[in-house]
Every structure is written in C-alpha cells, then in structure tokens.
C-alpha cells in the first residue's frame, strides 16, 4: 500500500487459486496457496517466500508442497499454531486430507443469511441437547448403518438422491439418472421396467453433451412434472463451468433422456472451478416459504410468488461444493430466473440439500471433507435461513465420500423413527447406498 492505495508489485502463477494465507517473519512474507487445478479435479498446495519487501517487485519461486489425489481438490488453506515458531499450513481438501474434528466456522451474515436461530423443542429432535445450535451434537437417530444396495451395482460417482415414496431417484455424475425401487429387504435396486435397468443417460437440450449430474429433486408435481437435475459442467467440455438446472421428462421408455429445459445460472454466480460447482439441489414449496415470512433477497421484502409469473410453485435451492454456499432461485417456465437467497452454510462444501416438509427444515450435508457433518436450517424471525442444529455423522458410518442424502416421508415414520439414505461417490466396499434412521 502506497499513500493509502494498493499497488501491484508483481505476482506468481498458481493455477486456479482457491485459498491463500501467509505469515511474516523478519520482514519476509511467506505465502501459501491452494489451487484447484485447471479442471477442478486436482490441485496443489504451493508456497513462495517474498524477500523483496514493500516497494519492490515480488521475488521468490513457487514450490509445490503437496498435490491432491485423484478426483480430489484442495479448497483452502489456513495456518495452525504449532507451539511457537512459524505455523504450519493446513490445507482443506476433499477426502485426500484427514478432516478436522473441530466444528466448522460459523457463517457470516449475508443476504438471505442471519445469525443462528434459537431452536425450539419442535424444530429439531435433539434441540434440547445444546443451547448453541453451532455446537455439533450426536446424530438424531440410530448409530447403526447398513448397506442398501447390491454389490457393485453402480460403481463410482453416484451422487444426489431423492426419495419419492416407493421410488428412489439417483443422479450419477457420469451423466446418468437412476430409478430405483425397493428390493423387499430394506434396500434398493434398479427398476427393470421402461428402460431403467442400467439407468438412463442424460443430454442437454437438443441432445448434445453429457451433464455432470450431481443433484436431483422433484417439485410438488412429483416425477410426473419432470425430474430436475443439478449439473456443474458439460462432461464433454470438462474444463468449463456450466452451472445449470435441467428438467427431464421421465415418462418414456428410451434409454437416453434429453432435457426439455435448461436454466443456465453460470453468469449469475461467483466463478468456481469447473468441478467445484453445483453438487446439490432441492425444491421448497412457495407455501412453506410464505408461511414462514421468507425474505426475498432480490426485493428486500417478504417473498411474493405472484411477482414471478409462471414457475414451479416453489424455489430451488442449490449447493456449491467449492464455496459452501447455498443459493435460492425462482426458475420461471419461460427460462428466466431470479436469485432470491444467498446462504452461507459455514462448511467447506455443500454436497447435498434436502427439504424435509415434516419439520419445515433444510438439511445441508457435507461429505468426508467435513467429517460427514450435517446441518439443519429453518427460516427465522428475520425471514432468513439460519442454522438450528449441527449433527455429527452416525457412529456406525465411516468417514466416506457421501455426496447424497435422502429423507423418507412422514408416512414412513414408525415408533418415532424413519429411514434416511446416503450415496457414496466412491462406492466404498462395493456399495454406493447406505441406510440409517432419524427421529420423527
């Protein structure tokens, strides 16, 4: 800074920087940077020591300290005190680094976000366990976990889940949609009718490309109104972000599905690595939002669905892996869209979102990056989504790459318990789906 104005004095090249920290010792600045890699599928932890000082061109060479493993990406870096001397850099990575067991940082206030809501006894099954909703507590259900699919049915990359009664929809990020049905033993198997046996490949409108399908949801119309998929890029051009919501008509028997509508939201969102974009999507009915006096970010006033013309009768909420942000959008039938919420989850990444109508709460899920942490949010008295609880993963769940999470409906609540399901992107032990319970 010279005379109160920041002045560029050189720089160093690190591909797609997503995190930066540093320290100063004896007048020399040592910087650490994490880069996501050009396609977001790999990355580095790098360092450089600038010995030039203020007013001189930046010096030093970049040295790579660590490289993320296959299908992993560093998301950030922080310095952790080490009992004296220069702190050691601690990169935040997806699965390739051991996640910290300490709570994630609290979200800062922003449009559509506020301080945590004080949970009541009805807002969360275990809300009385802690007076601070940001303090992680035990899983609100059984600690027991069981596999819920056949051996090696899906392979890797099964991501988003959504349960529609006796059907479980699954999005696989190789550009495939699955329709699963009960196998009679508490697990799920591919539907063998109407061409669903091996899942159905997905295409963008016009029949082109391969959506990197990460999340799946339905509206109040059910699958008859279309299945909605969140995609972060076109797999045929994997180095470029394409943050889209795609609608598919699933009523036919063809082996491939071409999107009937695409809402491409890329230009309306902060830039992220091409493999660090949309991971999650869920739909919340307009009636639930207006009943809770939800505040519309775009107007600064109470959400008014009639101001948006023909749309799906609700708001789509989308989670971003690379930033941990959740965005709410009204997607109009015309193809236009409006962002009505921007919510910080307080986690390193968001891998799944599920709206639970029974409790009017939003589940926000992270994978092994955050130790399998789940958070719930409800609309508070200010009209913003706020955290009501932070849950550790069930005791019987290993810390695996669970990118999908599905909650059964109220009709499956028996003796105060109902099923939930997770999908493991890594197909650990040859199984991609696991089941557990939550209280209801």
Tab-separated table of C-alpha atoms in Angstrom:
chain	number	residue	atom	x	y	z
A	1	UNK	CA	0.000	0.000	0.000
A	2	UNK	CA	1.403	3.361	-1.023
A	3	UNK	CA	-0.308	6.510	0.210
A	4	UNK	CA	-3.403	4.553	1.178
A	5	UNK	CA	-3.692	2.912	-2.255
A	6	UNK	CA	-2.913	-0.726	-3.064
A	7	UNK	CA	-0.275	-1.077	-5.766
A	8	UNK	CA	0.593	-4.236	-7.721
A	9	UNK	CA	4.234	-5.259	-7.307
A	10	UNK	CA	4.465	-8.466	-9.311
A	11	UNK	CA	2.964	-11.904	-8.805
A	12	UNK	CA	3.472	-15.640	-9.121
A	13	UNK	CA	1.496	-18.218	-11.053
A	14	UNK	CA	-0.576	-20.931	-9.329
A	15	UNK	CA	-3.421	-22.477	-11.339
A	16	UNK	CA	-6.965	-21.648	-10.162
A	17	UNK	CA	-6.160	-20.358	-6.676
A	18	UNK	CA	-8.976	-21.075	-4.194
A	19	UNK	CA	-7.187	-20.370	-0.905
A	20	UNK	CA	-4.425	-18.077	0.357
A	21	UNK	CA	-2.717	-17.464	3.684
A	22	UNK	CA	0.698	-16.379	4.906
A	23	UNK	CA	2.988	-15.176	7.655
A	24	UNK	CA	5.666	-12.513	8.028
A	25	UNK	CA	8.987	-13.291	9.702
A	26	UNK	CA	11.863	-10.798	9.865
A	27	UNK	CA	10.241	-8.674	7.174
A	28	UNK	CA	9.841	-11.555	4.728
A	29	UNK	CA	6.374	-12.701	3.668
A	30	UNK	CA	5.870	-16.424	3.189
A	31	UNK	CA	2.673	-17.233	1.297
A	32	UNK	CA	0.771	-20.494	0.940
A	33	UNK	CA	-1.805	-21.026	-1.804
A	34	UNK	CA	-4.112	-23.871	-2.754
A	35	UNK	CA	-5.048	-24.273	-6.390
A	36	UNK	CA	-7.954	-26.407	-7.577
A	37	UNK	CA	-6.289	-27.336	-10.876
A	38	UNK	CA	-7.444	-26.206	-14.309
A	39	UNK	CA	-10.438	-28.555	-14.340
A	40	UNK	CA	-11.038	-28.666	-10.590
A	41	UNK	CA	-10.212	-32.364	-10.456
A	42	UNK	CA	-6.761	-31.989	-8.942
A	43	UNK	CA	-4.812	-29.293	-7.185
A	44	UNK	CA	-1.739	-28.219	-5.303
A	45	UNK	CA	-0.556	-26.662	-2.077
A	46	UNK	CA	2.222	-24.247	-3.004
A	47	UNK	CA	4.452	-21.775	-1.206
A	48	UNK	CA	6.631	-18.818	-2.089
A	49	UNK	CA	8.787	-16.546	0.114
A	50	UNK	CA	8.937	-12.890	-0.933
A	51	UNK	CA	12.196	-11.365	0.301
A	52	UNK	CA	11.899	-8.142	-1.693
A	53	UNK	CA	9.897	-6.127	0.807
A	54	UNK	CA	7.486	-3.251	0.253
A	55	UNK	CA	8.000	-1.117	-2.857
A	56	UNK	CA	9.982	-3.769	-4.735
A	57	UNK	CA	8.907	-6.396	-7.256
A	58	UNK	CA	7.842	-9.694	-5.692
A	59	UNK	CA	10.674	-12.234	-5.535
A	60	UNK	CA	10.990	-15.953	-4.910
A	61	UNK	CA	9.976	-19.106	-6.730
A	62	UNK	CA	6.829	-21.161	-6.254
A	63	UNK	CA	7.412	-24.561	-4.646
A	64	UNK	CA	4.765	-27.295	-4.644
A	65	UNK	CA	4.355	-28.825	-1.180
A	66	UNK	CA	1.506	-31.262	-1.856
A	67	UNK	CA	-0.705	-32.466	-4.687
A	68	UNK	CA	-4.312	-33.580	-4.265
A	69	UNK	CA	-5.069	-37.171	-5.153
A	70	UNK	CA	-7.210	-38.463	-7.998
A	71	UNK	CA	-10.741	-36.979	-8.044
A	72	UNK	CA	-9.828	-34.714	-5.111
A	73	UNK	CA	-9.374	-30.969	-4.857
A	74	UNK	CA	-7.874	-28.619	-2.288
A	75	UNK	CA	-10.412	-25.968	-1.279
A	76	UNK	CA	-8.490	-23.722	1.091
A	77	UNK	CA	-5.554	-23.328	3.458
A	78	UNK	CA	-5.096	-21.976	6.989
A	79	UNK	CA	-2.185	-21.607	9.358
A	80	UNK	CA	-2.461	-23.629	12.568
A	81	UNK	CA	-0.401	-22.564	15.639
A	82	UNK	CA	2.359	-25.065	16.359
A	83	UNK	CA	3.532	-24.060	19.830
A	84	UNK	CA	5.982	-21.404	18.700
A	85	UNK	CA	7.817	-20.607	15.504
A	86	UNK	CA	6.212	-20.385	12.117
A	87	UNK	CA	2.766	-22.017	11.961
A	88	UNK	CA	2.299	-24.980	9.647
A	89	UNK	CA	-0.108	-24.641	6.717
A	90	UNK	CA	-3.177	-26.859	6.893
A	91	UNK	CA	-4.884	-27.331	3.501
A	92	UNK	CA	-8.600	-28.064	3.330
A	93	UNK	CA	-9.114	-30.860	0.820
A	94	UNK	CA	-11.756	-33.250	-0.405
A	95	UNK	CA	-11.120	-36.723	1.005
A	96	UNK	CA	-7.387	-36.566	0.334
A	97	UNK	CA	-6.720	-34.951	3.696
A	98	UNK	CA	-7.948	-36.019	7.119
A	99	UNK	CA	-10.738	-33.611	8.129
A	100	UNK	CA	-10.579	-31.805	11.420
A	101	UNK	CA	-12.945	-32.938	14.146
A	102	UNK	CA	-13.448	-29.383	15.328
A	103	UNK	CA	-16.618	-27.516	14.338
A	104	UNK	CA	-16.700	-25.661	11.053
A	105	UNK	CA	-16.619	-21.858	11.283
A	106	UNK	CA	-19.873	-20.077	11.833
A	107	UNK	CA	-21.401	-18.490	8.742
A	108	UNK	CA	-21.177	-14.750	8.497
A	109	UNK	CA	-24.276	-12.700	7.871
A	110	UNK	CA	-25.112	-12.002	4.254
A	111	UNK	CA	-28.174	-11.587	2.085
A	112	UNK	CA	-30.557	-14.399	2.893
A	113	UNK	CA	-28.494	-15.424	5.944
A	114	UNK	CA	-28.540	-14.380	9.578
A	115	UNK	CA	-27.257	-15.467	12.926
A	116	UNK	CA	-28.361	-18.919	14.052
A	117	UNK	CA	-31.957	-19.289	15.134
A	118	UNK	CA	-32.682	-20.426	18.649
A	119	UNK	CA	-34.179	-23.874	18.195
A	120	UNK	CA	-37.374	-24.838	19.964
A	121	UNK	CA	-38.210	-28.363	21.076
A	122	UNK	CA	-40.176	-28.902	17.891
A	123	UNK	CA	-37.551	-27.581	15.487
A	124	UNK	CA	-35.142	-30.469	15.920
A	125	UNK	CA	-35.469	-33.881	17.529
A	126	UNK	CA	-32.442	-33.212	19.750
A	127	UNK	CA	-32.672	-29.437	20.043
A	128	UNK	CA	-32.622	-29.626	23.841
A	129	UNK	CA	-29.192	-31.262	23.747
A	130	UNK	CA	-27.422	-27.942	23.333
A	131	UNK	CA	-28.282	-24.281	23.766
A	132	UNK	CA	-25.876	-23.341	20.977
A	133	UNK	CA	-27.031	-24.671	17.580
A	134	UNK	CA	-23.469	-24.404	16.220
A	135	UNK	CA	-22.165	-26.976	18.705
A	136	UNK	CA	-22.064	-30.393	16.999
A	137	UNK	CA	-24.220	-33.000	18.685
A	138	UNK	CA	-24.840	-36.703	18.199
A	139	UNK	CA	-26.783	-37.949	15.192
A	140	UNK	CA	-30.573	-37.635	15.798
A	141	UNK	CA	-31.305	-41.290	15.157
A	142	UNK	CA	-29.767	-44.724	15.400
A	143	UNK	CA	-25.999	-45.034	15.212
A	144	UNK	CA	-26.422	-48.228	13.187
A	145	UNK	CA	-25.744	-48.119	9.433
A	146	UNK	CA	-26.309	-50.818	6.811
A	147	UNK	CA	-25.656	-51.080	3.095
A	148	UNK	CA	-28.783	-50.601	0.991
A	149	UNK	CA	-27.828	-51.789	-2.497
A	150	UNK	CA	-26.396	-54.839	-4.213
A	151	UNK	CA	-22.672	-55.340	-4.590
A	152	UNK	CA	-21.080	-53.109	-7.275
A	153	UNK	CA	-24.383	-52.203	-8.919
A	154	UNK	CA	-23.475	-48.564	-9.576
A	155	UNK	CA	-19.698	-48.327	-9.358
A	156	UNK	CA	-18.323	-44.890	-8.528
A	157	UNK	CA	-19.883	-41.440	-8.963
A	158	UNK	CA	-23.398	-41.981	-7.566
A	159	UNK	CA	-24.135	-38.560	-6.151
A	160	UNK	CA	-27.544	-36.961	-5.440
A	161	UNK	CA	-30.587	-38.829	-4.080
A	162	UNK	CA	-34.280	-38.037	-3.770
A	163	UNK	CA	-36.991	-40.318	-2.438
A	164	UNK	CA	-40.450	-40.184	-3.987
A	165	UNK	CA	-42.451	-42.680	-1.960
A	166	UNK	CA	-41.550	-46.123	-3.282
A	167	UNK	CA	-39.017	-44.750	-5.769
A	168	UNK	CA	-35.501	-43.517	-5.052
A	169	UNK	CA	-34.053	-41.280	-7.767
A	170	UNK	CA	-30.283	-41.181	-8.094
A	171	UNK	CA	-28.047	-38.825	-10.095
A	172	UNK	CA	-24.700	-40.187	-11.224
A	173	UNK	CA	-22.161	-37.612	-12.325
A	174	UNK	CA	-21.170	-39.597	-15.371
A	175	UNK	CA	-24.372	-38.205	-16.894
A	176	UNK	CA	-26.858	-40.827	-15.768
A	177	UNK	CA	-30.182	-40.914	-13.921
A	178	UNK	CA	-31.365	-43.970	-11.960
A	179	UNK	CA	-34.869	-45.001	-10.951
A	180	UNK	CA	-34.600	-47.379	-8.000
A	181	UNK	CA	-37.302	-49.471	-6.355
A	182	UNK	CA	-37.405	-51.483	-3.097
A	183	UNK	CA	-35.856	-54.938	-3.198
A	184	UNK	CA	-38.069	-56.245	-0.397
A	185	UNK	CA	-35.303	-56.313	2.205
A	186	UNK	CA	-34.958	-52.637	3.080
A	187	UNK	CA	-32.605	-51.878	0.196
A	188	UNK	CA	-32.929	-50.515	-3.340
A	189	UNK	CA	-32.409	-51.998	-6.785
A	190	UNK	CA	-32.657	-50.591	-10.333
A	191	UNK	CA	-36.145	-50.587	-11.793
A	192	UNK	CA	-36.175	-53.141	-14.612
A	193	UNK	CA	-39.202	-51.633	-16.393
A	194	UNK	CA	-39.331	-48.972	-19.117
A	195	UNK	CA	-35.622	-48.998	-19.922
A	196	UNK	CA	-34.316	-48.186	-16.419
A	197	UNK	CA	-32.317	-51.382	-15.796
A	198	UNK	CA	-28.914	-49.725	-16.301
A	199	UNK	CA	-30.028	-46.170	-15.660
A	200	UNK	CA	-30.648	-43.636	-18.419
A	201	UNK	CA	-28.046	-41.356	-19.959
A	202	UNK	CA	-28.695	-37.621	-19.829
A	203	UNK	CA	-28.266	-34.965	-22.504
A	204	UNK	CA	-28.551	-31.200	-22.632
A	205	UNK	CA	-31.419	-29.649	-24.648
A	206	UNK	CA	-31.064	-30.583	-28.294
A	207	UNK	CA	-29.468	-33.929	-27.437
A	208	UNK	CA	-25.870	-32.711	-27.042
A	209	UNK	CA	-23.250	-33.039	-24.326
A	210	UNK	CA	-23.035	-35.021	-21.095
A	211	UNK	CA	-24.289	-33.206	-17.991
A	212	UNK	CA	-22.152	-33.729	-14.891
A	213	UNK	CA	-25.294	-34.618	-12.958
A	214	UNK	CA	-24.670	-34.160	-9.239
A	215	UNK	CA	-28.056	-33.494	-7.607
A	216	UNK	CA	-31.661	-34.495	-8.218
A	217	UNK	CA	-35.027	-33.299	-6.915
A	218	UNK	CA	-38.730	-33.086	-7.709
A	219	UNK	CA	-41.341	-30.362	-7.364
A	220	UNK	CA	-44.817	-30.648	-5.864
A	221	UNK	CA	-45.952	-32.238	-9.115
A	222	UNK	CA	-43.759	-35.288	-8.452
A	223	UNK	CA	-41.879	-37.044	-11.221
A	224	UNK	CA	-44.919	-36.586	-13.476
A	225	UNK	CA	-43.948	-32.894	-13.526
A	226	UNK	CA	-40.382	-33.722	-14.506
A	227	UNK	CA	-37.196	-34.708	-12.704
A	228	UNK	CA	-34.829	-31.788	-12.057
A	229	UNK	CA	-31.078	-32.352	-12.118
A	230	UNK	CA	-28.297	-30.004	-10.998
A	231	UNK	CA	-25.208	-30.117	-13.229
A	232	UNK	CA	-21.905	-28.320	-12.751
A	233	UNK	CA	-20.458	-28.712	-16.256
A	234	UNK	CA	-20.678	-30.488	-19.584
A	235	UNK	CA	-18.564	-33.635	-19.298
A	236	UNK	CA	-17.613	-33.221	-22.955
A	237	UNK	CA	-16.015	-29.854	-22.080
A	238	UNK	CA	-14.990	-30.622	-18.516
A	239	UNK	CA	-12.713	-27.643	-18.021
A	240	UNK	CA	-15.555	-25.099	-18.234
A	241	UNK	CA	-18.222	-24.426	-15.607
A	242	UNK	CA	-21.837	-24.761	-16.707
A	243	UNK	CA	-23.927	-24.343	-13.566
A	244	UNK	CA	-27.353	-25.492	-14.684
A	245	UNK	CA	-30.658	-26.928	-13.578
A	246	UNK	CA	-32.103	-29.314	-16.158
A	247	UNK	CA	-35.630	-30.672	-16.414
A	248	UNK	CA	-36.259	-34.192	-17.773
A	249	UNK	CA	-39.469	-35.914	-18.839
A	250	UNK	CA	-39.084	-39.437	-17.436
A	251	UNK	CA	-42.353	-40.902	-18.715
A	252	UNK	CA	-40.946	-42.698	-21.772
A	253	UNK	CA	-39.011	-45.903	-22.370
A	254	UNK	CA	-35.966	-44.600	-24.272
A	255	UNK	CA	-32.510	-45.315	-22.863
A	256	UNK	CA	-31.467	-41.647	-23.127
A	257	UNK	CA	-33.175	-38.524	-21.804
A	258	UNK	CA	-32.856	-35.101	-23.415
A	259	UNK	CA	-33.535	-32.099	-21.197
A	260	UNK	CA	-36.758	-30.266	-22.001
A	261	UNK	CA	-35.471	-27.108	-20.292
A	262	UNK	CA	-32.181	-25.702	-19.026
A	263	UNK	CA	-31.697	-22.810	-16.644
A	264	UNK	CA	-28.018	-21.907	-17.018
A	265	UNK	CA	-27.130	-19.892	-13.905
A	266	UNK	CA	-23.375	-19.607	-14.502
A	267	UNK	CA	-23.328	-15.885	-15.263
A	268	UNK	CA	-25.334	-15.099	-12.124
A	269	UNK	CA	-22.933	-16.784	-9.700
A	270	UNK	CA	-19.356	-16.283	-8.474
A	271	UNK	CA	-16.790	-18.173	-10.529
A	272	UNK	CA	-15.679	-21.577	-9.221
A	273	UNK	CA	-13.569	-24.423	-10.575
A	274	UNK	CA	-15.420	-26.491	-13.144
A	275	UNK	CA	-15.568	-29.482	-10.784
A	276	UNK	CA	-16.395	-27.396	-7.707
A	277	UNK	CA	-19.825	-26.163	-8.743
A	278	UNK	CA	-23.359	-27.425	-8.135
A	279	UNK	CA	-23.430	-30.594	-6.032
A	280	UNK	CA	-26.906	-30.340	-4.554
A	281	UNK	CA	-30.445	-29.254	-5.339
A	282	UNK	CA	-33.751	-29.324	-3.505
A	283	UNK	CA	-37.123	-27.662	-4.005
A	284	UNK	CA	-39.116	-25.805	-1.352
A	285	UNK	CA	-42.830	-25.033	-1.926
A	286	UNK	CA	-43.904	-21.413	-2.101
A	287	UNK	CA	-46.456	-22.099	0.644
A	288	UNK	CA	-43.754	-23.160	3.104
A	289	UNK	CA	-41.728	-20.044	2.364
A	290	UNK	CA	-44.582	-17.573	2.623
A	291	UNK	CA	-45.908	-19.204	5.793
A	292	UNK	CA	-42.529	-18.565	7.432
A	293	UNK	CA	-42.294	-14.986	6.054
A	294	UNK	CA	-39.213	-15.805	3.970
A	295	UNK	CA	-37.397	-12.648	2.839
A	296	UNK	CA	-36.624	-12.277	-0.864
A	297	UNK	CA	-33.019	-11.187	-1.415
A	298	UNK	CA	-33.852	-9.583	-4.753
A	299	UNK	CA	-36.522	-7.248	-3.341
A	300	UNK	CA	-35.586	-6.914	0.316
A	301	UNK	CA	-39.194	-7.665	1.174
A	302	UNK	CA	-41.272	-10.723	2.009
A	303	UNK	CA	-41.224	-13.307	-0.761
A	304	UNK	CA	-44.206	-12.866	-3.103
A	305	UNK	CA	-44.569	-15.781	-5.541
A	306	UNK	CA	-47.118	-13.939	-7.666
A	307	UNK	CA	-44.418	-11.474	-8.674
A	308	UNK	CA	-42.633	-14.138	-10.684
A	309	UNK	CA	-45.265	-15.286	-13.116
A	310	UNK	CA	-45.498	-18.930	-14.129
A	311	UNK	CA	-42.975	-21.101	-12.289
A	312	UNK	CA	-42.864	-24.433	-10.499
A	313	UNK	CA	-44.706	-23.252	-7.403
A	314	UNK	CA	-41.568	-23.148	-5.317
A	315	UNK	CA	-37.912	-22.157	-5.044
A	316	UNK	CA	-34.924	-24.311	-6.000
A	317	UNK	CA	-32.040	-24.244	-3.543
A	318	UNK	CA	-28.626	-25.229	-4.909
A	319	UNK	CA	-25.444	-26.076	-3.039
A	320	UNK	CA	-21.946	-25.226	-4.281
A	321	UNK	CA	-19.107	-27.606	-3.469
A	322	UNK	CA	-16.245	-25.145	-3.773
A	323	UNK	CA	-17.626	-22.365	-1.562
A	324	UNK	CA	-20.098	-23.972	0.820
A	325	UNK	CA	-22.756	-21.536	-0.339
A	326	UNK	CA	-26.447	-22.278	-0.908
A	327	UNK	CA	-28.410	-20.211	-3.431
A	328	UNK	CA	-32.165	-19.981	-3.861
A	329	UNK	CA	-33.659	-19.421	-7.331
A	330	UNK	CA	-37.104	-18.987	-8.783
A	331	UNK	CA	-36.931	-20.760	-12.135
A	332	UNK	CA	-39.658	-19.440	-14.395
A	333	UNK	CA	-41.328	-21.526	-17.081
A	334	UNK	CA	-40.082	-19.007	-19.642
A	335	UNK	CA	-36.468	-19.951	-18.892
A	336	UNK	CA	-35.677	-16.792	-16.924
A	337	UNK	CA	-34.629	-16.917	-13.287
A	338	UNK	CA	-34.201	-14.754	-10.193
A	339	UNK	CA	-31.907	-15.331	-7.237
A	340	UNK	CA	-33.872	-14.882	-4.021
A	341	UNK	CA	-31.368	-16.162	-1.428
A	342	UNK	CA	-27.623	-16.457	-0.797
A	343	UNK	CA	-26.877	-18.540	2.290
A	344	UNK	CA	-23.535	-19.440	3.852
A	345	UNK	CA	-23.571	-22.980	5.207
A	346	UNK	CA	-20.497	-22.414	7.351
A	347	UNK	CA	-18.970	-25.612	5.928
A	348	UNK	CA	-16.117	-26.156	3.491
A	349	UNK	CA	-18.518	-27.510	0.882
A	350	UNK	CA	-22.140	-28.463	0.303
A	351	UNK	CA	-22.688	-31.904	-1.245
A	352	UNK	CA	-26.414	-32.403	-0.700
A	353	UNK	CA	-29.562	-30.487	0.206
A	354	UNK	CA	-32.884	-31.951	1.284
A	355	UNK	CA	-36.055	-30.134	2.268
A	356	UNK	CA	-37.938	-32.074	4.929
A	357	UNK	CA	-41.620	-30.991	4.813
A	358	UNK	CA	-42.484	-32.830	8.025
A	359	UNK	CA	-40.319	-30.434	10.063
A	360	UNK	CA	-40.017	-27.499	7.618
A	361	UNK	CA	-36.259	-27.702	7.775
A	362	UNK	CA	-33.460	-27.727	5.219
A	363	UNK	CA	-30.770	-30.389	5.546
A	364	UNK	CA	-27.326	-29.190	4.421
A	365	UNK	CA	-24.827	-32.023	4.030
A	366	UNK	CA	-21.058	-32.184	3.654
A	367	UNK	CA	-19.011	-35.288	2.822
A	368	UNK	CA	-15.736	-36.580	4.286
A	369	UNK	CA	-14.246	-33.113	3.734
A	370	UNK	CA	-16.147	-32.063	6.882
A	371	UNK	CA	-16.128	-35.422	8.632
A	372	UNK	CA	-19.617	-36.204	7.329
A	373	UNK	CA	-21.253	-33.291	9.129
A	374	UNK	CA	-24.937	-32.460	8.584
A	375	UNK	CA	-26.608	-29.154	9.402
A	376	UNK	CA	-30.249	-28.187	9.552
A	377	UNK	CA	-31.669	-24.750	8.819
A	378	UNK	CA	-35.048	-23.135	9.329
A	379	UNK	CA	-36.422	-19.715	8.462
A	380	UNK	CA	-36.021	-17.441	11.470
A	381	UNK	CA	-37.931	-14.369	12.627
A	382	UNK	CA	-35.946	-12.187	10.204
A	383	UNK	CA	-37.098	-14.253	7.238
A	384	UNK	CA	-33.676	-15.807	6.639
A	385	UNK	CA	-32.487	-19.404	6.759
A	386	UNK	CA	-30.474	-19.930	9.949
A	387	UNK	CA	-28.765	-22.946	11.477
A	388	UNK	CA	-30.829	-24.854	14.031
A	389	UNK	CA	-28.532	-27.828	14.608
A	390	UNK	CA	-25.153	-29.312	13.651
A	391	UNK	CA	-25.009	-33.111	13.660
A	392	UNK	CA	-22.055	-35.440	13.587
A	393	UNK	CA	-22.399	-38.405	11.262
A	394	UNK	CA	-23.902	-41.570	12.827
A	395	UNK	CA	-21.473	-43.571	14.935
A	396	UNK	CA	-21.673	-46.539	12.604
A	397	UNK	CA	-20.989	-44.518	9.445
A	398	UNK	CA	-17.369	-44.477	8.283
A	399	UNK	CA	-15.993	-41.153	7.106
A	400	UNK	CA	-16.609	-41.781	3.418
A	401	UNK	CA	-17.452	-39.712	0.367
A	402	UNK	CA	-21.220	-39.427	0.954
A	403	UNK	CA	-22.403	-36.915	-1.648
A	404	UNK	CA	-26.082	-37.830	-1.498
A	405	UNK	CA	-28.630	-37.837	1.331
A	406	UNK	CA	-32.328	-38.636	1.205
A	407	UNK	CA	-35.026	-38.381	3.876
A	408	UNK	CA	-38.114	-40.598	3.848
A	409	UNK	CA	-41.552	-39.023	4.029
A	410	UNK	CA	-43.755	-38.655	7.088
A	411	UNK	CA	-45.715	-41.752	6.054
A	412	UNK	CA	-42.665	-43.893	6.918
A	413	UNK	CA	-42.398	-42.543	10.472
A	414	UNK	CA	-42.918	-45.573	12.724
A	415	UNK	CA	-42.455	-45.502	16.503
A	416	UNK	CA	-40.669	-42.171	16.265
A	417	UNK	CA	-38.162	-43.216	13.597
A	418	UNK	CA	-37.936	-43.097	9.798
A	419	UNK	CA	-35.335	-44.102	7.193
A	420	UNK	CA	-32.665	-41.955	5.604
A	421	UNK	CA	-30.238	-42.937	2.838
A	422	UNK	CA	-26.766	-41.831	1.758
A	423	UNK	CA	-24.949	-42.318	-1.555
A	424	UNK	CA	-21.179	-42.782	-1.547
A	425	UNK	CA	-19.473	-41.355	-4.625
A	426	UNK	CA	-16.508	-43.692	-4.053
A	427	UNK	CA	-18.550	-46.927	-3.863
A	428	UNK	CA	-16.609	-47.928	-0.740
A	429	UNK	CA	-16.511	-51.683	-0.253
A	430	UNK	CA	-18.515	-52.167	-3.437
A	431	UNK	CA	-21.598	-50.384	-2.068
A	432	UNK	CA	-22.855	-46.946	-3.056
A	433	UNK	CA	-26.012	-46.674	-0.900
A	434	UNK	CA	-26.300	-46.925	2.885
A	435	UNK	CA	-29.293	-46.567	5.164
A	436	UNK	CA	-29.875	-45.272	8.671
A	437	UNK	CA	-32.626	-43.522	10.612
A	438	UNK	CA	-33.596	-40.183	12.109
A	439	UNK	CA	-36.164	-39.469	14.780
A	440	UNK	CA	-39.509	-38.100	13.628
